[in-house]
Amino acid sequence: MKSPFYLSVAALALSAGMAHSEKLTVFGPWLGPDQEAVLSVLNAFAAQSGHDVSYVGSDSFEQQIVVDAEAGSAPNVAVFPQPGLASDMASRGFLTPLRDGTGDWIRENYAAGDSWVSLGSYADASGADKLFGFFYKVDVKSLVWYNPENFADFGYDVPTTMEELKALEAQMIADGETPWCIGLGSGGATGWPATDWVEDMMLRTQPPEVYDQWVANEIPFDDPAVVGAIEAFGAFIEDGKVAGGRGAVASTDFRDSPKGLFDAPPQCMMHHQASFIPAFFPEGTEVGLDADFFYFPAYEGKDLGQPVLGAGTLWAITNENDAAHDLIAFLQTNEAHEIWMARGGFLTPLKTVDSSKFSDEPTAKMNGILLDATTFRFDGSDLMPGGVGAGSFWTGMVDYAGGKPAADVAKAIQNSWDALK
């Protein structure tokens, strides 16, 4: 399904620069409320630039952008939900590098700027690494959700290090409480929530370079570093630490798993999940009052900074004209970010935005976690081949939750990766 929208050009722009105006087409994954939000951003760009801008949204973006590029009918700018597809298209010569200086701007103005440059840089058709992608609108996964009333009743403090989190777990158990609610169930995608756990633990037990090598299979999936991260996840699902016991983890639907935070008495005290999970809290739950969150902390003793796991969209030029480069330049302004911030559902690593422009205080707080990041890494399973990241990694985590040894699970996942080569 595609949905085209055309953006009016303001009278001011008509008088200021139409001699240099161009048609600009933007293709992305957003429909519904997000489509309305991106239109508000593009409308502001059209008004300022004088370009004639149109946006098309599709729920089949990943398939359609490849078809359009191969047919020679690509839009001027495409908005990719995953870097892997953008990297593939860059290697086939379907993307245009961003203008010189864009990478320097990102390094200077984005929190963990080097991470964002790295995530947007790919080999071109000749094998040369160039910056092709500009990240705009991101999501945070390194979050722990809790019920503030429960914490207050038991006198628990929010932990700021992994060591403190482990001590809090022990205190909860001593108090007769269960620390975690965890569910891996998701229909045909069962297992994916555990991949986020493993990725977060990789970033908290290994340098980011090792994470990158793992995602690219430059080190095997059964490398001791990866096995260690799987076992670090396993420490959170031991009997006594998780609602229902370890045996219930794989069969509990991820959408139902956080509800134990709100039971009376509570079935658990904490839930690890990305920024979207409040959509599955009980109706009427107010984030900031009935539910809150904290950064899933790093080990103080490992000196790995403040790594944040997440996802996001990157904008790339798929049919070059000046207007496409102008749009990327507009996305570097505070205004481009603050327009969507005010509408809600938007996080940004841009350090210069006015945090008062966020639609609510919890979103501003969440964005603070992003701005405090020393390292940002994209969801690893989304960067792996589909047969692994959306296949054997998922099923392997179900097997691990069911009791299969981490080394055996990791070896089976690596075997599946080798079979794809």
XYZ file of C-alpha atoms in Angstrom:
421
model
C 0.000 0.000 0.000
C 1.293 3.421 -0.945
C -0.084 6.743 0.152
C 1.030 9.898 -1.741
C 0.858 13.365 -0.209
C 1.812 16.631 -1.866
C 3.110 19.569 0.096
C 2.205 23.147 -0.678
C 4.928 25.732 -1.198
C 4.522 28.865 0.906
C 4.009 32.225 -0.808
C 7.267 33.459 0.668
C 9.179 30.681 -1.031
C 7.366 31.340 -4.298
C 8.748 34.859 -4.363
C 12.160 34.048 -2.950
C 13.657 31.321 -5.065
C 11.431 29.485 -7.503
C 13.950 29.998 -10.273
C 16.074 27.416 -8.488
C 13.267 25.247 -7.167
C 13.093 21.561 -8.050
C 10.706 18.702 -7.610
C 11.696 16.461 -4.720
C 10.211 13.038 -4.022
C 10.641 11.347 -0.651
C 9.741 7.694 -0.070
C 9.563 6.159 3.402
C 7.934 3.601 5.689
C 5.595 5.952 7.546
C 1.816 5.817 7.357
C -0.824 7.099 9.791
C 0.251 9.492 12.576
C 3.955 9.223 11.708
C 3.112 10.158 8.129
C 1.359 13.274 9.371
C 4.420 14.107 11.462
C 6.921 13.722 8.631
C 4.659 15.807 6.416
C 4.853 18.640 8.938
C 8.643 18.516 8.703
C 8.693 18.356 4.914
C 6.134 21.129 4.698
C 8.445 23.419 6.662
C 11.301 22.499 4.337
C 9.184 23.191 1.263
C 8.158 26.586 2.635
C 11.751 27.611 3.303
C 13.385 26.178 0.199
C 10.790 26.727 -2.498
C 11.137 23.115 -3.646
C 8.032 21.206 -4.721
C 8.086 18.295 -2.268
C 5.995 15.120 -2.302
C 6.048 12.207 0.125
C 4.941 8.603 -0.437
C 4.581 6.193 2.462
C 4.431 2.420 2.135
C 4.187 -0.574 4.422
C 6.250 -2.474 1.823
C 9.082 0.022 1.692
C 11.928 -2.510 1.839
C 10.704 -4.390 -1.206
C 9.506 -1.401 -3.217
C 12.643 0.736 -2.928
C 14.723 -2.054 -4.476
C 12.226 -2.511 -7.305
C 12.174 1.238 -7.982
C 15.959 1.552 -7.936
C 16.433 -1.379 -10.307
C 13.823 0.116 -12.656
C 15.545 3.502 -12.671
C 12.553 5.181 -11.033
C 13.855 5.707 -7.504
C 12.682 8.690 -5.439
C 15.137 11.486 -4.775
C 15.362 10.583 -1.086
C 14.534 7.290 0.621
C 14.052 6.776 4.360
C 15.464 3.404 5.422
C 14.330 1.697 8.649
C 17.454 -0.490 8.648
C 21.074 0.267 7.700
C 21.570 -3.184 6.185
C 19.358 -2.497 3.176
C 20.954 0.908 2.637
C 24.385 -0.717 2.726
C 23.333 -3.274 0.111
C 21.995 -0.541 -2.171
C 25.133 1.571 -1.746
C 27.274 -1.384 -2.842
C 25.124 -1.659 -5.980
C 25.600 2.012 -6.841
C 22.040 3.051 -5.987
C 22.941 5.670 -3.349
C 24.693 9.040 -3.666
C 27.238 10.069 -0.995
C 26.244 12.982 1.217
C 28.031 16.275 0.735
C 31.530 16.790 2.139
C 31.428 18.041 5.693
C 28.262 16.175 6.667
C 30.225 13.588 8.639
C 32.124 16.308 10.501
C 28.828 17.972 11.367
C 27.426 14.708 12.734
C 30.521 14.071 14.843
C 30.296 17.551 16.317
C 26.545 17.832 16.867
C 25.242 14.311 17.576
C 25.804 12.574 20.901
C 28.115 9.597 20.241
C 28.646 11.211 16.838
C 31.280 8.759 15.631
C 28.749 5.959 16.089
C 26.238 7.691 13.802
C 28.842 8.347 11.121
C 29.891 4.710 11.236
C 26.289 3.506 11.016
C 25.679 5.666 7.939
C 28.908 4.797 6.092
C 29.074 1.946 3.583
C 31.215 0.659 0.732
C 30.200 2.000 -2.668
C 30.237 0.031 -5.913
C 34.024 0.324 -6.087
C 34.509 -0.744 -2.475
C 35.327 2.716 -1.094
C 33.699 3.659 2.222
C 31.590 6.807 2.029
C 28.903 8.477 4.141
C 25.511 7.722 2.577
C 23.030 7.844 5.455
C 21.815 10.617 7.749
C 20.025 9.347 10.861
C 16.875 11.214 11.869
C 14.267 9.870 14.336
C 15.674 7.097 16.498
C 14.475 4.685 19.192
C 16.078 3.566 22.446
C 16.080 -0.048 23.601
C 18.375 0.093 26.654
C 15.549 0.758 29.116
C 14.208 -0.856 32.276
C 10.570 -0.153 33.166
C 9.177 -0.214 36.692
C 6.209 0.841 38.809
C 7.291 3.828 40.970
C 4.691 2.966 43.626
C 6.229 -0.486 44.073
C 9.726 0.947 44.375
C 8.491 3.487 46.919
C 6.669 0.838 48.969
C 9.816 -1.259 49.299
C 12.273 1.623 49.512
C 14.144 0.659 46.352
C 16.433 3.159 44.630
C 16.939 3.295 40.880
C 20.326 1.676 40.118
C 22.938 3.628 38.159
C 25.430 0.811 37.552
C 25.079 -2.872 36.663
C 26.635 -3.712 40.004
C 23.851 -1.765 41.737
C 21.239 -3.483 39.568
C 22.547 -6.904 40.601
C 22.469 -5.827 44.256
C 18.892 -4.605 43.795
C 17.926 -7.986 42.345
C 19.344 -9.689 45.426
C 17.483 -7.321 47.748
C 14.189 -7.956 45.934
C 14.634 -11.702 46.244
C 15.481 -11.329 49.943
C 12.253 -9.354 50.336
C 10.303 -12.212 48.779
C 9.741 -10.322 45.513
C 10.455 -11.333 41.910
C 12.816 -8.935 40.077
C 11.819 -9.465 36.441
C 8.940 -10.056 34.075
C 10.268 -11.411 30.759
C 8.379 -12.793 27.783
C 9.798 -13.975 24.468
C 6.512 -14.920 22.809
C 5.662 -13.113 19.572
C 3.903 -15.553 17.274
C 6.155 -16.392 14.336
C 8.770 -13.976 15.697
C 9.016 -15.636 19.114
C 12.453 -15.151 20.603
C 13.247 -11.654 19.357
C 13.020 -9.926 22.786
C 15.949 -12.064 23.971
C 18.099 -10.808 21.097
C 17.799 -7.292 22.544
C 18.961 -8.607 25.908
C 21.988 -10.310 24.351
C 22.870 -7.218 22.318
C 22.651 -5.014 25.401
C 24.865 -7.435 27.325
C 27.399 -7.548 24.470
C 27.707 -3.762 24.740
C 28.156 -4.029 28.520
C 30.735 -6.815 28.503
C 32.725 -6.064 25.307
C 34.095 -2.978 23.534
C 31.876 -1.642 20.708
C 34.419 -2.864 18.153
C 33.768 -6.444 19.249
C 30.023 -5.850 18.905
C 30.626 -4.675 15.328
C 32.744 -7.733 14.556
C 30.028 -9.995 15.918
C 27.268 -8.344 13.888
C 29.390 -8.643 10.732
C 30.377 -12.252 11.593
C 34.030 -11.232 11.621
C 34.098 -13.204 14.840
C 31.918 -16.316 14.930
C 28.649 -16.447 16.814
C 30.148 -19.073 19.095
C 33.099 -16.855 20.060
C 33.557 -16.816 23.867
C 32.575 -13.120 23.944
C 29.173 -13.900 22.428
C 28.610 -17.022 24.503
C 29.413 -14.898 27.551
C 26.787 -12.326 26.582
C 24.158 -15.048 26.120
C 25.009 -16.434 29.541
C 24.846 -12.905 30.993
C 21.261 -12.752 29.727
C 20.702 -16.174 31.265
C 21.590 -14.794 34.685
C 18.421 -12.666 34.522
C 16.083 -15.597 33.797
C 17.159 -17.955 36.555
C 14.377 -19.427 38.655
C 13.534 -17.008 41.441
C 14.481 -13.989 39.340
C 11.708 -14.072 36.737
C 7.932 -14.303 37.049
C 6.739 -17.836 36.349
C 10.258 -19.230 36.463
C 12.628 -19.816 33.572
C 10.264 -22.332 31.999
C 7.637 -19.643 31.434
C 9.892 -17.133 29.691
C 9.587 -18.489 26.141
C 5.847 -19.130 26.368
C 4.912 -15.716 27.808
C 3.905 -13.196 25.149
C 6.106 -10.119 25.218
C 3.000 -7.913 25.050
C 1.618 -9.480 28.214
C 4.869 -9.731 30.158
C 5.007 -6.160 31.558
C 1.511 -6.367 33.027
C 2.888 -8.051 36.138
C 4.333 -4.681 37.160
C 0.809 -3.428 37.757
C -0.749 -6.439 39.501
C -1.663 -6.209 43.177
C 0.448 -7.654 44.643
C 3.042 -7.155 41.868
C 4.226 -10.241 40.007
C 7.559 -8.558 39.270
C 9.435 -5.312 39.835
C 11.218 -4.618 36.522
C 10.848 -5.148 32.786
C 13.531 -4.648 30.109
C 12.086 -3.399 26.846
C 12.303 -0.622 24.246
C 10.565 2.740 24.236
C 7.426 1.380 22.533
C 6.329 -0.949 25.345
C 3.912 1.478 27.112
C 1.496 0.713 24.253
C 0.958 -2.652 26.000
C 0.608 -1.353 29.553
C -2.870 -1.533 31.102
C -5.275 1.048 29.725
C -4.972 4.375 31.496
C -1.370 3.861 32.632
C 0.424 7.209 32.680
C 4.153 7.097 32.027
C 5.926 9.223 34.600
C 3.269 8.532 37.222
C 2.056 4.921 37.090
C 5.115 3.654 35.223
C 8.633 4.952 34.790
C 11.950 3.825 33.340
C 15.686 4.040 33.844
C 18.747 3.419 31.709
C 19.786 -0.243 31.635
C 23.122 0.464 33.293
C 26.666 -0.423 32.355
C 29.204 -2.095 34.631
C 31.154 0.483 36.569
C 34.132 -1.863 36.697
C 34.397 -2.505 32.951
C 35.039 1.088 31.798
C 32.882 0.789 28.664
C 31.171 4.142 29.030
C 27.420 4.527 28.561
C 26.446 2.319 25.593
C 22.914 2.609 24.226
C 21.208 0.057 21.996
C 18.519 1.243 19.658
C 17.210 1.590 16.150
C 16.233 4.404 13.842
C 15.669 5.673 10.335
C 18.321 6.954 7.979
C 17.737 9.264 5.036
C 19.708 8.608 1.871
C 19.801 10.089 -1.619
C 18.604 7.573 -4.208
C 18.108 9.929 -7.173
C 20.381 12.923 -6.853
C 19.387 16.526 -7.367
C 20.205 19.727 -5.477
C 16.918 19.582 -3.601
C 17.873 16.224 -2.107
C 21.078 17.685 -0.685
C 19.121 20.711 0.526
C 16.785 18.392 2.438
C 19.690 16.652 4.178
C 20.994 20.099 5.139
C 17.566 21.030 6.534
C 17.604 17.893 8.691
C 20.693 19.337 10.358
C 18.681 22.242 11.793
C 17.129 22.318 15.249
C 13.815 23.227 13.630
C 13.610 19.975 11.668
C 13.919 17.992 14.900
C 11.806 20.226 17.116
C 8.810 20.112 14.745
C 8.498 16.356 15.232
C 9.527 16.523 18.899
C 6.447 18.643 19.590
C 4.192 16.035 17.963
C 5.473 13.155 20.117
C 7.062 9.795 19.376
C 10.380 11.314 18.387
C 13.887 10.965 19.841
C 17.019 12.614 18.501
C 20.762 12.519 19.197
C 21.084 16.200 18.194
C 22.634 17.920 21.208
C 21.460 21.450 20.400
C 17.681 20.927 20.448
C 15.523 22.693 23.021
C 14.355 19.895 25.326
C 11.333 21.957 26.346
C 9.951 21.329 22.853
C 9.344 17.638 23.569
C 5.674 16.723 23.781
C 6.003 15.455 27.373
C 8.509 15.110 30.197
C 9.001 11.309 29.940
C 10.029 11.646 26.284
C 12.475 14.400 27.208
C 13.891 12.136 29.928
C 14.246 9.263 27.475
C 16.016 11.541 25.024
C 18.405 12.469 27.828
C 19.497 8.828 27.949
C 20.240 9.036 24.242
C 22.204 12.268 24.666
C 24.237 10.765 27.516
C 25.330 7.843 25.332
C 29.045 7.485 24.693
C 28.351 4.702 22.189
C 25.226 3.987 20.145
C 24.783 0.725 18.349
C 21.948 -0.405 16.096
C 19.935 -3.491 16.931
C 22.337 -6.260 15.929
C 19.748 -8.777 14.761
C 18.433 -6.185 12.284
C 21.907 -5.939 10.748
C 22.450 -9.670 10.388
C 21.211 -11.711 7.399
C 17.496 -12.385 7.695
C 18.019 -16.115 8.109
C 20.053 -15.386 11.238
C 18.794 -12.112 12.721
C 15.136 -12.967 12.052
C 15.605 -16.721 12.122
C 18.159 -18.844 13.935
C 19.000 -16.123 16.481
C 15.327 -15.973 17.504
C 14.856 -19.720 17.700
C 18.213 -20.162 19.390
C 17.174 -17.865 22.209
C 14.018 -19.922 22.706
C 16.177 -23.050 22.904
C 18.471 -21.340 25.395
C 15.573 -20.232 27.596
C 14.405 -23.848 27.468
C 17.698 -25.075 28.918
C 20.015 -25.715 25.960
C 23.619 -24.678 26.776
C 24.693 -21.285 25.449
C 27.700 -22.718 23.607
C 25.517 -25.229 21.766
C 22.975 -22.545 20.865
C 25.695 -20.224 19.591
C 27.276 -22.990 17.521
C 23.949 -23.822 15.879
C 23.394 -20.148 15.002
C 26.873 -19.931 13.488
C 26.208 -23.060 11.452
C 23.064 -21.442 10.062
C 25.078 -18.324 9.144
C 27.720 -20.420 7.399
C 24.990 -22.110 5.374
C 23.925 -18.737 3.982
C 27.376 -17.853 2.671
